[in-house]
mmCIF file with all atom_site columns, C-alpha atoms in Angstrom:
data_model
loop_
_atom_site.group_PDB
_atom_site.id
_atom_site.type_symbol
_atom_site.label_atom_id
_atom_site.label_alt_id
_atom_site.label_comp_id
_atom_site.label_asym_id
_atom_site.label_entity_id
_atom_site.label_seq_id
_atom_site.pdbx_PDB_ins_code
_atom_site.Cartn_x
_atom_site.Cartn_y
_atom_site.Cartn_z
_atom_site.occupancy
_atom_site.B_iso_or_equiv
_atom_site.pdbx_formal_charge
_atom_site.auth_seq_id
_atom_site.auth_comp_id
_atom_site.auth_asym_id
_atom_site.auth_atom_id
_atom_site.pdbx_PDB_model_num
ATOM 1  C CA . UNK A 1 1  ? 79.805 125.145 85.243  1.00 83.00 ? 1397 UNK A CA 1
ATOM 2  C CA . UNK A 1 2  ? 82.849 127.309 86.229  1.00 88.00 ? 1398 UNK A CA 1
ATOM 3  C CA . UNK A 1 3  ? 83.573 129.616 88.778  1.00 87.00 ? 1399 UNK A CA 1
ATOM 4  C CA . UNK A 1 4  ? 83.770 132.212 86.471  1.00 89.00 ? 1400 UNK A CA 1
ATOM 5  C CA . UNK A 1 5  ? 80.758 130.907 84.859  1.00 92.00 ? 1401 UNK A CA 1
ATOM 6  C CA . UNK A 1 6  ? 78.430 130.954 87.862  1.00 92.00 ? 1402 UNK A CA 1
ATOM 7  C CA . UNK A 1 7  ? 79.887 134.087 88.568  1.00 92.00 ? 1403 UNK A CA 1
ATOM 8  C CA . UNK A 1 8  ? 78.557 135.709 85.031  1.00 93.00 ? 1404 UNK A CA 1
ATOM 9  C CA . UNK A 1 9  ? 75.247 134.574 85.464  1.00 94.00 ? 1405 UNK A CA 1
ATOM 10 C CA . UNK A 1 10 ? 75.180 135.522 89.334  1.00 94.00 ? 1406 UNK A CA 1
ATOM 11 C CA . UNK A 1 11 ? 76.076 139.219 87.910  1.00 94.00 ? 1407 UNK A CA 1
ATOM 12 C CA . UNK A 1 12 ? 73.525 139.151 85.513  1.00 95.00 ? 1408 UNK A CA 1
ATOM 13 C CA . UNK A 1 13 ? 70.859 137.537 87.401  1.00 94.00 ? 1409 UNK A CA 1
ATOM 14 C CA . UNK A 1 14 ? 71.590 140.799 89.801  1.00 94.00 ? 1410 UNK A CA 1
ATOM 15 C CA . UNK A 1 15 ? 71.080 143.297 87.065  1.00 95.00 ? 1411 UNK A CA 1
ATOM 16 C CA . UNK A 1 16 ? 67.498 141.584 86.326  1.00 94.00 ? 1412 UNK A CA 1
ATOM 17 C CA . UNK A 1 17 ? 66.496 141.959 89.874  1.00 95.00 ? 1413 UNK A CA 1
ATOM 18 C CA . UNK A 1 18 ? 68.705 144.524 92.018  1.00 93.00 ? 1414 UNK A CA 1
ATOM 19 C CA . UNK A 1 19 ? 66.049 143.987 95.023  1.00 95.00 ? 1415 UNK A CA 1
ATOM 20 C CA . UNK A 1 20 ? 66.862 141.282 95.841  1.00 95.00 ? 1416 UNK A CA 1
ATOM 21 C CA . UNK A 1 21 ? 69.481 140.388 97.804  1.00 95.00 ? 1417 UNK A CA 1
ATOM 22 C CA . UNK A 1 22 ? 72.162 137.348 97.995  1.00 94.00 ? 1418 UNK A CA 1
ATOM 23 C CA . UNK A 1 23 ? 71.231 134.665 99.090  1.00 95.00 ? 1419 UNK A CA 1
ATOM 24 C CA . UNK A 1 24 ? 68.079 135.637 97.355  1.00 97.00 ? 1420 UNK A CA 1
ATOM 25 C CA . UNK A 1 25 ? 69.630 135.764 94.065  1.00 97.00 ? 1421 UNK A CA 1
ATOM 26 C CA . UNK A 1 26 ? 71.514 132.184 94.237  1.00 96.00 ? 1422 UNK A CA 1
ATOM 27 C CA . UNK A 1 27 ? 68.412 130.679 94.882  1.00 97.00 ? 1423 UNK A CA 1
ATOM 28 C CA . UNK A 1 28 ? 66.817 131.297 92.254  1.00 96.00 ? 1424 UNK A CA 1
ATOM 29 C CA . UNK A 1 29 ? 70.065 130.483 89.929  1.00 95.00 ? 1425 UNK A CA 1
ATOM 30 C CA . UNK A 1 30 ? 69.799 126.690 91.328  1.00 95.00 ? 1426 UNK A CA 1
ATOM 31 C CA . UNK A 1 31 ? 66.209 127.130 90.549  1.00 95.00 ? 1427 UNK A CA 1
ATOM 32 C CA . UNK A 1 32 ? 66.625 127.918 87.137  1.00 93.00 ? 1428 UNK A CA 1
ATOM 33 C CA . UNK A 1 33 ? 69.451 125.544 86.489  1.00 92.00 ? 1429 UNK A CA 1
ATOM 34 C CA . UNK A 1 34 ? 66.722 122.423 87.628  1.00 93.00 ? 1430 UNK A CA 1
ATOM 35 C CA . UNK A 1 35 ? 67.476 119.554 89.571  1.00 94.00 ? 1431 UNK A CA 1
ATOM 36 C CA . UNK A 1 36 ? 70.402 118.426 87.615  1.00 94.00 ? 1432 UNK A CA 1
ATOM 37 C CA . UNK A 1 37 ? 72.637 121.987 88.626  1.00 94.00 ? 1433 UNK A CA 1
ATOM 38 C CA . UNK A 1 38 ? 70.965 121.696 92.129  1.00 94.00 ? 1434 UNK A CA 1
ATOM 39 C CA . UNK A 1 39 ? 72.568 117.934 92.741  1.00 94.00 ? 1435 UNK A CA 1
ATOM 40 C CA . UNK A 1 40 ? 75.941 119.291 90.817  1.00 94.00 ? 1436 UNK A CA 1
ATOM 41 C CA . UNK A 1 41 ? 76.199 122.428 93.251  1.00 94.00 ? 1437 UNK A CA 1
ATOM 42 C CA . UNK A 1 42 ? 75.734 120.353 96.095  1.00 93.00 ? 1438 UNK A CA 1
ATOM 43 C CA . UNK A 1 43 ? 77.597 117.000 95.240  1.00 93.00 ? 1439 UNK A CA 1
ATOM 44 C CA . UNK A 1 44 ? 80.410 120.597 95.406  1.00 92.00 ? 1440 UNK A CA 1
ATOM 45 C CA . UNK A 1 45 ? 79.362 121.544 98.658  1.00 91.00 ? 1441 UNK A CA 1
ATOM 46 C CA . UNK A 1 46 ? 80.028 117.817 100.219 1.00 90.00 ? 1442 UNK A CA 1
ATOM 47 C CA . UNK A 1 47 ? 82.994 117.871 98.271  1.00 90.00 ? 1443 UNK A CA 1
ATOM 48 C CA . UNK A 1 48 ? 84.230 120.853 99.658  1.00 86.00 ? 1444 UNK A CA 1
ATOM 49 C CA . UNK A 1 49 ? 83.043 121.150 103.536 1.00 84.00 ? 1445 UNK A CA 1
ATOM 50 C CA . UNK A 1 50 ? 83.551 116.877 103.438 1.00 83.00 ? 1446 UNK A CA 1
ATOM 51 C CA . UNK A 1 51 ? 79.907 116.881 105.170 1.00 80.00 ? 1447 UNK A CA 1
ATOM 52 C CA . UNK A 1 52 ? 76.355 117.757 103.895 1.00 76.00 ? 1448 UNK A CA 1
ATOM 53 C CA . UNK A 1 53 ? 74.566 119.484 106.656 1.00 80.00 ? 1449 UNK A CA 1
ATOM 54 C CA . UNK A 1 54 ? 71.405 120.126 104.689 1.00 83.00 ? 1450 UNK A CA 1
ATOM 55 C CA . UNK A 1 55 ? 68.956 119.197 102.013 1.00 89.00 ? 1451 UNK A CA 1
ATOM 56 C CA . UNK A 1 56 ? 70.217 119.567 98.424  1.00 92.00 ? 1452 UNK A CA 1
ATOM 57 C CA . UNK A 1 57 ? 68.565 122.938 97.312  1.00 95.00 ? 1453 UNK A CA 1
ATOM 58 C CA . UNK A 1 58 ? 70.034 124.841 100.600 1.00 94.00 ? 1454 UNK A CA 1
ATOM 59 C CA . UNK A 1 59 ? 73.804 123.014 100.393 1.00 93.00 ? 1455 UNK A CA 1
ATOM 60 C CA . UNK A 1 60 ? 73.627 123.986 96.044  1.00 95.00 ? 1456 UNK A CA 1
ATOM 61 C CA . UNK A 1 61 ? 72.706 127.920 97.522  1.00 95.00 ? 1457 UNK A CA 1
ATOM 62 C CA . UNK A 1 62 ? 75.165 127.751 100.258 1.00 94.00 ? 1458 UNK A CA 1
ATOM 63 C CA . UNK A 1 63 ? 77.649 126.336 97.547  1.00 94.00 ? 1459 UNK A CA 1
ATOM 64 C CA . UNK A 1 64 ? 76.664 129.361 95.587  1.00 95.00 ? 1460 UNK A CA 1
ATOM 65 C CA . UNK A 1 65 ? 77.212 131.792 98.221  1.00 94.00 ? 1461 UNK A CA 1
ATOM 66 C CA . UNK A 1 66 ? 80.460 130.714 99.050  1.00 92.00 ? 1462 UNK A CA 1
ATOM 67 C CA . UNK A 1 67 ? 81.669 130.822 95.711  1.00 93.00 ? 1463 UNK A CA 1
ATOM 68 C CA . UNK A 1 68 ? 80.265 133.900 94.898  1.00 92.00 ? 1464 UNK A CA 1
ATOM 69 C CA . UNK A 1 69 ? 81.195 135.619 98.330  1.00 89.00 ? 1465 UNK A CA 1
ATOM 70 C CA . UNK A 1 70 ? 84.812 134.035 97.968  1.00 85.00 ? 1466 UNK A CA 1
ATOM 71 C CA . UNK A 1 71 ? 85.658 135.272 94.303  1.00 78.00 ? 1467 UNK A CA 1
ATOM 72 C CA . UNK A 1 72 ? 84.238 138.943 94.833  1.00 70.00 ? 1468 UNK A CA 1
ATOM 73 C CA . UNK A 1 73 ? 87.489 139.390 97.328  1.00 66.00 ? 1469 UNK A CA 1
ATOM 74 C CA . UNK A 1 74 ? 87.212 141.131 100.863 1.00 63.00 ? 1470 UNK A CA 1
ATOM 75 C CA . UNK A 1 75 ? 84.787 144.298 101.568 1.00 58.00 ? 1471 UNK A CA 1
ATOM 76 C CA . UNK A 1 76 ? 86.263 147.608 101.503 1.00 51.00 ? 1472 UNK A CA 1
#
């Protein structure tokens, strides 16, 4: 999955459930994907921070955070 693609489904995911907020919302889009996205989005978090400093379903939501977070651009 792509940036762009995790972003998509991030946005839509949103629109489904607007209560709920961020980090919220990415964990339930590495619950959805399974096990196999929730090893991929982590094996990208160790690849990227060159550590793992949790288990694999909090370092695949972190992962989705960041990449989320990183492509909306800075707060106005």
């Amino acid at each position: 999955m792509t940036a762009e693609e995790l972003i998509v489904e991030f946005a839509l995911t949103r629109l489904d459930h607007p209560d709920l907020d961020f980090e919220e919302i990415a964990a339930l889009l590495v619950r959805r994907g399974g096990q196999e996205r929730e090893v991929e989005f982590a094996s990208r978090n160790l690849a990227d921070r060159g550590e793992l400093r949790s288990a694999s379903f909090p370092a695949a939501v972190e992962y989705v955070l960041r990449v989320v977070l990183t492509l909306r651009g800075p707060s106005d």
